[in-house]
Each structure stands twice: as structure tokens, then as C-alpha cells.
Short mmCIF file of C-alpha atoms and ligand atoms in Angstrom, two decimals:
data_model
loop_
_atom_site.label_atom_id
_atom_site.label_comp_id
_atom_site.label_asym_id
_atom_site.label_seq_id
_atom_site.Cartn_x
_atom_site.Cartn_y
_atom_site.Cartn_z
CA MET A 1 18.31 0.92 31.93
CA PHE A 2 16.42 3.19 29.57
CA GLU A 3 19.06 5.94 29.55
CA THR A 4 20.82 3.92 26.88
CA LEU A 5 17.99 4.36 24.42
CA PRO A 6 18.63 6.80 21.60
CA ASP A 7 16.04 9.58 20.99
CA PRO A 8 13.21 8.04 18.95
CA LYS A 9 12.96 9.17 15.32
CA LEU A 10 9.36 9.67 14.29
CA ASP A 11 8.47 8.23 10.88
CA GLY A 12 8.04 11.14 8.39
CA ILE A 13 4.39 10.30 7.68
CA ILE A 14 3.46 10.19 11.38
CA ALA A 15 5.44 13.36 12.11
CA LEU A 16 3.62 15.16 9.37
CA MET A 17 0.22 13.98 10.70
CA GLN A 18 1.16 15.46 14.08
CA ALA A 19 2.45 18.74 12.53
CA PHE A 20 -0.79 19.11 10.53
CA ALA A 21 -2.91 18.49 13.61
CA ASP A 22 -0.96 21.07 15.57
CA ASP A 23 -1.34 23.81 12.93
CA PRO A 24 -4.10 26.19 14.00
CA ARG A 25 -4.58 27.81 10.59
CA MET A 26 -7.95 27.62 8.93
CA GLY A 27 -7.70 26.48 5.33
CA LYS A 28 -4.60 24.25 5.88
CA ILE A 29 -4.45 21.45 3.31
CA ASP A 30 -3.44 17.90 4.28
CA LEU A 31 -1.77 16.02 1.51
CA GLY A 32 0.21 13.80 3.87
CA VAL A 33 -0.93 10.47 5.23
CA GLY A 34 -2.49 8.06 2.70
CA VAL A 35 -6.10 8.25 3.78
CA TYR A 36 -9.07 8.70 1.44
CA ARG A 37 -11.04 11.90 1.93
CA ASP A 38 -14.30 13.06 0.43
CA THR A 39 -14.87 16.48 -1.09
CA SER A 40 -15.34 17.98 2.37
CA GLY A 41 -12.13 16.38 3.72
CA ARG A 42 -13.84 13.67 5.78
CA THR A 43 -12.96 9.97 5.79
CA PRO A 44 -16.44 8.53 6.25
CA VAL A 45 -17.30 4.98 7.28
CA MET A 46 -18.44 3.21 4.05
CA ALA A 47 -22.14 2.40 3.94
CA ALA A 48 -21.42 -1.24 3.23
CA VAL A 49 -19.19 -1.36 6.33
CA LYS A 50 -21.95 0.18 8.50
CA ALA A 51 -24.42 -2.39 7.20
CA ALA A 52 -22.00 -5.28 7.82
CA GLU A 53 -21.25 -3.96 11.30
CA ALA A 54 -24.98 -3.80 12.20
CA ARG A 55 -25.36 -7.35 11.03
CA ILE A 56 -22.35 -8.55 13.09
CA VAL A 57 -23.58 -6.80 16.26
CA GLU A 58 -26.99 -8.41 15.73
CA GLU A 59 -25.79 -11.95 14.95
CA GLN A 60 -22.40 -12.52 16.67
CA GLU A 61 -22.76 -14.92 19.56
CA SER A 62 -19.24 -15.03 20.99
CA LYS A 63 -16.04 -13.12 21.05
CA SER A 64 -13.98 -16.05 22.23
CA TYR A 65 -10.66 -16.78 20.52
CA LEU A 66 -10.56 -18.00 16.97
CA SER A 67 -7.45 -19.60 15.53
CA LEU A 68 -3.93 -18.04 15.32
CA ALA A 69 -4.61 -17.56 11.62
CA GLY A 70 -7.88 -15.66 12.20
CA ASP A 71 -11.36 -16.26 10.75
CA ALA A 72 -11.45 -18.77 7.93
CA ALA A 73 -14.13 -16.81 5.99
CA PHE A 74 -11.91 -13.71 6.04
CA LEU A 75 -8.91 -15.69 4.74
CA GLU A 76 -10.91 -17.32 1.98
CA THR A 77 -12.72 -14.22 0.73
CA MET A 78 -9.47 -12.21 0.77
CA ARG A 79 -7.62 -14.97 -1.07
CA ASP A 80 -10.29 -14.76 -3.79
CA LEU A 81 -10.21 -10.93 -3.86
CA LEU A 82 -6.44 -10.82 -4.28
CA LEU A 83 -5.70 -13.92 -6.27
CA GLY A 84 -8.92 -14.77 -8.08
CA ASP A 85 -8.37 -18.23 -9.59
CA ALA A 86 -4.69 -17.60 -10.45
CA VAL A 87 -3.54 -20.46 -8.13
CA PRO A 88 -5.37 -23.37 -6.44
CA SER A 89 -6.18 -22.71 -2.78
CA ALA A 90 -4.03 -25.72 -1.88
CA ARG A 91 -1.04 -23.59 -2.68
CA VAL A 92 -1.93 -20.69 -0.42
CA ALA A 93 -0.98 -20.40 3.25
CA ALA A 94 -2.55 -17.32 4.81
CA VAL A 95 -2.97 -15.66 8.24
CA GLY A 96 -4.76 -12.54 9.36
CA THR A 97 -2.64 -9.71 10.70
CA PRO A 98 -3.35 -6.36 12.42
CA GLY A 99 -3.23 -4.26 9.16
CA GLY A 100 -1.05 -4.55 6.14
CA THR A 101 1.91 -3.18 8.02
CA SER A 102 2.22 -6.26 10.23
CA ALA A 103 1.59 -8.49 7.28
CA VAL A 104 4.76 -7.03 5.74
CA ARG A 105 6.58 -7.45 9.04
CA GLN A 106 5.46 -11.03 9.56
CA LEU A 107 6.50 -11.94 6.03
CA CYS A 108 9.88 -10.39 6.63
CA GLU A 109 10.18 -12.55 9.76
CA LEU A 110 9.26 -15.57 7.61
CA ILE A 111 12.09 -14.72 5.14
CA ARG A 112 14.44 -14.33 8.11
CA LEU A 113 13.50 -17.78 9.50
CA ALA A 114 13.79 -19.45 6.07
CA ARG A 115 16.76 -17.65 4.59
CA PRO A 116 18.50 -15.12 6.92
CA GLU A 117 21.12 -14.34 4.25
CA ALA A 118 18.50 -13.25 1.69
CA THR A 119 18.68 -9.68 0.34
CA VAL A 120 15.34 -7.94 0.01
CA TRP A 121 15.30 -5.67 -3.07
CA VAL A 122 13.05 -2.62 -2.83
CA SER A 123 12.19 -0.07 -5.45
CA GLU A 124 14.38 2.99 -4.92
CA GLN A 125 11.36 5.01 -3.93
CA THR A 126 9.13 2.93 -1.69
CA TRP A 127 6.67 3.32 1.18
CA PRO A 128 8.91 4.83 3.88
CA ASN A 129 7.93 2.18 6.43
CA HIS A 130 9.06 -0.67 4.16
CA VAL A 131 12.65 0.14 5.15
CA PRO A 132 12.35 -0.11 8.93
CA LEU A 133 10.06 -3.16 8.63
CA ILE A 134 12.72 -5.03 6.65
CA ARG A 135 15.53 -3.81 8.89
CA ALA A 136 13.60 -4.79 12.02
CA ALA A 137 13.71 -8.39 10.75
CA ARG A 138 17.42 -7.95 10.33
CA LEU A 139 17.39 -8.58 6.56
CA ASP A 140 19.79 -7.06 4.08
CA MET A 141 18.21 -4.62 1.64
CA ARG A 142 19.18 -3.22 -1.71
CA PRO A 143 17.38 -0.71 -3.98
CA TYR A 144 16.45 -1.19 -7.61
CA ARG A 145 15.85 1.74 -9.86
CA TYR A 146 12.12 2.50 -10.44
CA LEU A 147 11.25 6.11 -11.24
CA ASP A 148 12.39 8.17 -14.18
CA ARG A 149 11.89 11.54 -12.40
CA ASP A 150 12.01 13.72 -15.56
CA ALA A 151 9.28 11.68 -17.28
CA GLY A 152 7.28 10.88 -14.11
CA ALA A 153 7.24 7.29 -15.48
CA LEU A 154 8.89 3.90 -14.97
CA ASP A 155 12.62 3.67 -15.51
CA ARG A 156 12.04 0.35 -17.16
CA ALA A 157 15.63 -0.19 -18.44
CA GLY A 158 17.14 0.77 -15.03
CA MET A 159 14.76 -1.48 -13.13
CA MET A 160 15.35 -4.50 -15.31
CA ALA A 161 19.10 -3.94 -15.31
CA ASP A 162 19.15 -3.83 -11.48
CA LEU A 163 16.91 -6.88 -11.14
CA GLU A 164 19.42 -8.81 -13.27
CA GLN A 165 21.73 -8.56 -10.24
CA VAL A 166 19.23 -10.39 -7.98
CA ALA A 167 20.70 -13.69 -6.61
CA ALA A 168 18.93 -17.04 -6.26
CA GLY A 169 17.00 -16.95 -3.02
CA ASP A 170 16.78 -13.15 -2.86
CA VAL A 171 13.41 -11.43 -2.46
CA VAL A 172 12.04 -8.65 -4.62
CA LEU A 173 9.44 -6.40 -3.09
CA LEU A 174 6.90 -5.08 -5.60
CA HIS A 175 3.84 -2.84 -5.11
CA GLY A 176 0.68 -4.60 -6.32
CA CYS A 177 -0.73 -1.41 -7.72
CA CYS A 178 -0.85 2.34 -6.97
CA HIS A 179 2.86 2.46 -6.23
CA ASN A 180 3.55 4.38 -3.04
CA PRO A 181 4.99 7.09 -3.37
CA THR A 182 5.37 7.45 -7.13
CA GLY A 183 1.97 6.54 -8.52
CA VAL A 184 3.81 4.79 -11.36
CA ASP A 185 2.49 1.33 -11.90
CA LEU A 186 3.81 -1.68 -13.86
CA SER A 187 2.02 -2.68 -17.06
CA LEU A 188 0.99 -6.31 -17.53
CA GLN A 189 3.86 -6.60 -19.94
CA ASP A 190 6.27 -5.38 -17.18
CA TRP A 191 4.83 -7.94 -14.69
CA ALA A 192 5.32 -10.68 -17.28
CA GLU A 193 8.96 -9.62 -17.89
CA ILE A 194 9.63 -9.43 -14.13
CA ALA A 195 8.06 -12.85 -13.65
CA ALA A 196 10.26 -14.36 -16.31
CA LEU A 197 13.33 -12.66 -14.84
CA LEU A 198 12.64 -13.82 -11.28
CA GLU A 199 11.94 -17.29 -12.39
CA ARG A 200 15.21 -17.42 -14.34
CA ARG A 201 17.22 -15.96 -11.39
CA GLY A 202 15.47 -18.20 -8.81
CA ALA A 203 14.36 -15.15 -6.75
CA VAL A 204 11.08 -14.86 -4.78
CA PRO A 205 8.65 -12.02 -5.41
CA PHE A 206 7.04 -10.31 -2.44
CA VAL A 207 3.99 -8.27 -3.50
CA ASP A 208 2.59 -5.69 -1.13
CA MET A 209 -1.02 -4.79 -2.06
CA ALA A 210 -2.37 -1.93 -0.11
CA TYR A 211 -4.60 -0.06 -2.65
CA GLN A 212 -6.52 -2.69 -4.63
CA GLY A 213 -9.39 -0.94 -6.36
CA PHE A 214 -7.79 2.51 -6.35
CA GLY A 215 -5.93 2.04 -9.69
CA GLU A 216 -8.11 0.77 -12.51
CA GLY A 217 -10.48 -1.52 -10.62
CA LEU A 218 -10.42 -4.59 -8.35
CA ASP A 219 -9.57 -7.22 -10.84
CA ALA A 220 -7.42 -5.03 -13.15
CA ASP A 221 -5.30 -3.92 -10.17
CA ALA A 222 -4.59 -7.52 -9.24
CA GLY A 223 -3.80 -8.61 -12.79
CA GLY A 224 -0.04 -8.28 -12.39
CA LEU A 225 0.29 -10.15 -9.11
CA ARG A 226 -2.05 -12.87 -10.37
CA HIS A 227 0.15 -13.44 -13.40
CA LEU A 228 3.14 -13.63 -11.13
CA ALA A 229 1.48 -16.05 -8.67
CA ALA A 230 0.48 -18.36 -11.50
CA ARG A 231 3.97 -18.40 -12.95
CA VAL A 232 6.49 -18.67 -10.04
CA PRO A 233 6.75 -21.55 -7.61
CA GLU A 234 7.00 -19.36 -4.53
CA MET A 235 5.66 -15.91 -3.73
CA LEU A 236 4.84 -13.76 -0.73
CA LEU A 237 1.82 -11.50 -0.66
CA SER A 238 0.69 -8.92 1.88
CA GLY A 239 -2.79 -7.33 1.68
CA SER A 240 -4.40 -4.45 3.47
CA CYS A 241 -8.11 -3.54 3.91
CA SER A 242 -7.31 -0.05 5.31
CA LYS A 243 -7.94 1.90 2.12
CA ASN A 244 -10.41 -0.14 -0.04
CA PHE A 245 -12.71 -0.90 2.88
CA GLY A 246 -11.84 2.35 4.80
CA LEU A 247 -11.04 0.19 7.82
CA TYR A 248 -7.90 2.13 8.74
CA ARG A 249 -8.21 2.02 12.52
CA GLU A 250 -9.56 -1.53 12.69
CA ARG A 251 -6.22 -2.88 11.40
CA VAL A 252 -7.17 -5.55 8.89
CA GLY A 253 -4.42 -7.26 6.89
CA ILE A 254 -3.44 -10.60 5.49
CA ALA A 255 -0.06 -12.32 4.99
CA MET A 256 0.19 -15.10 2.44
CA ALA A 257 2.85 -17.46 1.19
CA ILE A 258 2.10 -19.11 -2.16
CA VAL A 259 4.03 -22.31 -2.34
CA PRO A 260 4.01 -25.76 -3.94
CA GLU A 261 1.05 -27.78 -2.66
CA GLY A 262 3.08 -30.16 -0.44
CA GLU A 263 4.45 -27.26 1.52
CA ARG A 264 1.29 -25.37 2.35
CA GLY A 265 0.78 -26.94 5.75
CA ARG A 266 4.31 -26.17 6.91
CA LEU A 267 4.02 -22.53 5.80
CA ALA A 268 0.55 -22.11 7.36
CA GLY A 269 1.87 -23.48 10.71
CA THR A 270 4.97 -21.28 10.61
CA LEU A 271 2.92 -18.13 9.86
CA ALA A 272 0.53 -19.05 12.70
CA GLY A 273 3.56 -19.51 14.96
CA LEU A 274 4.87 -16.08 14.01
CA ASN A 275 1.51 -14.57 14.86
CA ARG A 276 1.56 -16.27 18.26
CA GLN A 277 4.94 -14.74 19.06
CA VAL A 278 3.71 -11.14 18.48
CA PHE A 279 -0.04 -10.68 18.95
CA ALA A 280 -1.27 -14.34 19.13
CA PHE A 281 -4.68 -13.91 17.50
CA PRO A 282 -5.31 -11.32 14.87
CA PRO A 283 -8.09 -8.82 15.60
CA ASP A 284 -11.45 -10.11 14.39
CA HIS A 285 -13.89 -7.30 13.97
CA GLY A 286 -12.52 -5.66 10.81
CA GLY A 287 -11.85 -9.00 9.13
CA ARG A 288 -15.39 -10.07 9.90
CA VAL A 289 -16.71 -6.87 8.32
CA VAL A 290 -14.70 -7.69 5.17
CA SER A 291 -15.89 -11.32 4.94
CA THR A 292 -19.49 -10.22 5.58
CA ILE A 293 -19.29 -7.76 2.73
CA LEU A 294 -17.46 -10.03 0.33
CA GLY A 295 -19.71 -12.97 1.15
CA ASP A 296 -23.05 -11.15 0.59
CA PRO A 297 -23.95 -10.28 -3.06
CA GLY A 298 -25.91 -7.15 -2.02
CA LEU A 299 -23.27 -5.69 0.30
CA ARG A 300 -20.59 -6.54 -2.19
CA VAL A 301 -22.31 -4.44 -4.92
CA MET A 302 -22.80 -1.62 -2.46
CA TRP A 303 -19.12 -1.68 -1.49
CA ARG A 304 -17.91 -1.88 -5.08
CA GLN A 305 -19.89 1.12 -5.99
CA GLU A 306 -18.54 3.14 -3.11
CA LEU A 307 -14.98 2.01 -3.96
CA ASP A 308 -15.48 2.90 -7.65
CA ALA A 309 -16.66 6.39 -6.59
CA MET A 310 -13.56 6.88 -4.43
CA ARG A 311 -11.31 5.80 -7.29
CA GLU A 312 -13.04 8.18 -9.68
CA ARG A 313 -12.78 11.09 -7.27
CA VAL A 314 -9.04 10.56 -6.89
CA ALA A 315 -8.58 10.33 -10.69
CA GLU A 316 -10.64 13.53 -11.09
CA ASN A 317 -8.31 15.31 -8.64
CA ARG A 318 -5.41 14.12 -10.73
CA ARG A 319 -6.79 15.53 -13.91
CA GLY A 320 -7.79 18.72 -12.15
CA LEU A 321 -4.35 19.25 -10.68
CA ALA A 322 -2.57 18.51 -13.99
CA ASP A 323 -4.79 21.04 -15.73
CA ALA A 324 -4.46 23.66 -12.99
CA LEU A 325 -0.65 23.29 -13.01
CA ARG A 326 -0.58 23.63 -16.77
CA GLU A 327 -2.48 26.90 -16.46
CA ALA A 328 -0.55 28.24 -13.47
CA THR A 329 2.91 27.41 -14.75
CA GLY A 330 2.39 27.64 -18.50
CA SER A 331 4.24 24.29 -18.78
CA ASP A 332 3.25 20.72 -19.58
CA ARG A 333 5.81 19.23 -17.24
CA PHE A 334 3.16 18.15 -14.70
CA GLY A 335 1.01 16.25 -17.18
CA PHE A 336 2.30 13.01 -15.68
CA ILE A 337 0.11 13.52 -12.64
CA ALA A 338 -3.08 12.75 -14.67
CA GLY A 339 -1.67 9.50 -16.05
CA GLN A 340 -0.51 8.02 -12.71
CA GLN A 341 -2.56 5.83 -10.44
CA GLY A 342 -3.71 5.65 -6.87
CA MET A 343 -3.47 8.21 -4.10
CA PHE A 344 0.11 9.34 -4.53
CA SER A 345 2.41 11.24 -6.85
CA LEU A 346 5.84 12.62 -6.21
CA LEU A 347 5.93 16.30 -7.07
CA PRO A 348 9.31 17.45 -8.34
CA LEU A 349 9.98 20.03 -5.65
CA GLU A 350 13.02 20.87 -3.62
CA PRO A 351 12.93 20.52 0.25
CA ALA A 352 13.03 24.33 0.59
CA GLN A 353 10.09 24.72 -1.76
CA ILE A 354 8.13 22.09 0.25
CA GLU A 355 8.94 23.93 3.43
CA THR A 356 7.72 27.24 1.90
CA LEU A 357 4.42 25.61 0.88
CA ARG A 358 3.95 24.48 4.46
CA ALA A 359 5.06 27.62 6.19
CA GLU A 360 3.41 30.18 3.96
CA HIS A 361 0.44 28.35 2.50
CA GLY A 362 -0.33 25.68 5.07
CA ILE A 363 0.03 22.91 2.43
CA TYR A 364 1.36 19.72 3.99
CA MET A 365 3.14 17.08 1.86
CA LEU A 366 5.92 14.65 2.66
CA GLY A 367 9.53 15.84 2.55
CA ASP A 368 10.17 14.05 -0.73
CA GLY A 369 7.24 15.82 -2.47
CA ARG A 370 4.79 12.94 -2.04
CA VAL A 371 1.19 14.20 -2.11
CA ASN A 372 -2.02 12.39 -1.31
CA MET A 373 -4.27 13.23 -4.27
CA ALA A 374 -7.33 12.25 -2.20
CA GLY A 375 -6.69 15.18 0.07
CA LEU A 376 -7.51 17.67 -2.67
CA ASN A 377 -10.90 19.09 -3.69
CA GLU A 378 -12.21 21.62 -6.18
CA ALA A 379 -11.26 24.49 -3.92
CA SER A 380 -7.76 23.34 -2.92
CA VAL A 381 -6.58 22.25 -6.39
CA PRO A 382 -6.12 25.83 -7.67
CA VAL A 383 -4.65 26.90 -4.29
CA LEU A 384 -1.97 24.17 -4.57
CA ALA A 385 -1.35 24.95 -8.30
CA GLN A 386 -0.87 28.71 -7.60
CA ALA A 387 1.30 28.12 -4.58
CA MET A 388 3.46 25.64 -6.53
CA ALA A 389 3.78 28.04 -9.40
CA GLY A 390 4.90 30.68 -6.84
CA VAL A 391 7.68 28.55 -5.31
CA LEU A 392 8.81 27.34 -8.76
CA ARG A 393 9.13 30.86 -10.13
C1 LIG B 401 0.77 6.07 3.88
O1 LIG B 401 1.66 5.70 3.14
O2 LIG B 401 0.54 7.28 4.06
C2 LIG B 401 -0.20 5.10 4.44
O3 LIG B 401 0.10 3.80 3.98
C3 LIG B 401 -0.31 5.19 5.90
C4 LIG B 401 0.90 4.61 6.65
O4 LIG B 401 0.68 3.72 7.48
O5 LIG B 401 2.00 5.03 6.41
#
């Protein structure tokens, strides 16, 4: 039967990970997959995570099943981390998921169950995996303009004009912070205007939050989505602990539906049922690490300090690269890199230039010019700047 299967197409991010691993050259530079790296290129286990894991190993008495929604303490502490006191807990239905990816997928399945005819609007540049996740749930999708490429900034007028086309019952996918791949974030004013527009059009926001803490800080990064949640009657929210807790391979995510109080039970049951169909019970270990850290004042401070340091290192790389490019190219056109947020920026390079960077300099970035700023360090910033100046000449 399998001869009917088409050849699989590897996701661009995963294909690049593989190509980088296969490259035998010393000094190759990985700016591909969105993983935090320290100055020596390692992705260490955070000290707060190590401490929480030690405590769990010591104290855990059973590994028997929990509920389909996962551990209650994880759901509660994550609700607070993401939503603060923007909405009463009686409005939030939440389930744990294996990573943020499956939170997005489960919420797409929820949309499909509730309103199969809904169109999901995505920013024109978005995380490459958003597209197949939405398609896998057999939902229609349309892009809205987002990036003004020349300015390396938000195409505010284009975005708002496109969102005016959204129909009642449609869903608009927004990045909570640290927009992937552009690094261009919405201001609080933008969030307020989008909230008003969606409310007026009767559309439902779906916020994907994968990098909380990597923009301006934990609370500042959630300011926009909290405003939205407090304002609109219904909202979907996916969260990931891969980056801000460094729990990439543990797969820790959360899917939430924020709804009027009377509907919470139905939504919680439906989300739990969706979990049952795919993986039944979400994995527990990573979620327990998160709730242990968030529930303990000492570990929480330790974790915040580590997260602050990661954010500052990425911001420093941004400033360093903007300066080095100014020097290497004699132009200010890359100044936008310093002002953007999170791990990613889109470098304005042609596919042939990106290929030359890979072939001749061992510099790996995605085919659209997305670079992971956390992959740089003091030594590789000038290498990238010089190589870019070379291909741009
Ligand atoms: C990325 O965008 O590189 C990360 O979110 C990793 C992934 O799963 O694609």
C-alpha cells in the first residue's frame, strides 16, 4: 500500500539541522533552528531546571497516569505566567501538550470541530510549521501583510487593511512576542487596535507564545496577549516552555481556550478529548519541572536570572551584528537588526547569496534569510558581517 505515498518533504528547519550536522568543516556557524546557545555554542540545561529535576527525582512517588489535561499545578502556574490576572481562571480551559507545536495542532483541531469553515489568517511571514499544522487540520488559511521589508519594521497599514477583510468566526493567528521569523513585534498600541478590530469583526484571536521572556521580559512580553484576553470574549492561546525553560527535548506545551465562564467546562472536556485521540496523556516530567520552578520562590528567582541573561546575550548579539554590518558594508541598512526582538531576524539576502554563505563560509541560515541571533558570538559576528558584505558586493 505504501507505494502510493509521495516522497516526504522535509521541513526547511529540520533539513537545515541535518545539513549542518553533516557538514564536516570546523568553524561552521549554525544560525538555523531556534535554539538558545551560550557563547561557546552549547545549549546547557538551566541550573533551575537541574535543581527542580533533583527535587522531583527525590520526592516523586509514582509515575502513574494523571488526567488527560496533565498536571493541575503545571496548568495553573502556566496560566499565571502567560495570562497574569488578565482574566479570571473560571474563563480558562487548558490542557498540557507535548511541546508548543502540538498545542498549535490541538487548537487547530478544536477550530475544525467548532467551525470547519473558519479561515485561519496568518502573518505573511510566519513560523514555517504553522502552515502544515493548519493544513493538517484541514482548515482554510489566508495571509495578512506583516513585514515592511525595506524598513525591517511592521507594515502596520497593510496588516490592518488585510485584517479588515476578516469575517465573523474567522481566526487570526498572532505571535505573542519575538515574531518568528521577522523579529518584528507589535506595540501595545497595535495590540489594542487589533483587539478592537477583531471584536468589531467578530473574529477570534489565536496567540502563539513560544518565546516569552526573550523580548523585553516575562510580563512585558505578555502585555499584548493579556490586553487581548481581557477584551475579547473568546481567544485561543498556545504556549511553549522549550525556549524559556530550555526544555526543548522534554516537549512541554499548553493549549488554552479563553471563553465565557459558562463554557469553560465544555471546552476543557473537548480539549481533553482531543488529547485522548492523539497521545492520551501529555508527558509529565517537563511540566513538573516548570511547575516546581514557578511554585518555588527561590527556584523562580534563579530561573528568571538565567532567562534574563539569555535575553541580554541575544540582544547583545543583535547590537554587535548591526554594528559589524555597518562597518563592513558602510551602510546603515542593517540597523533594524538591533531594534528587533527575540531570536530571529530576516536578513535581506537572495537565495543565491544564502547558498554562497553556506557553501563558501559554512554559515547556515534558513532559505528565506532567517537567522537565529543566539547562534552568534563575539568571534562569529565579524565573520558573518564580512561574509555578508562579500556576497552583497
Ligand atoms: C524554530 O522556529 O526554529 C523553532 O521553533 C524550532 C522548530 O520546532 O521549528
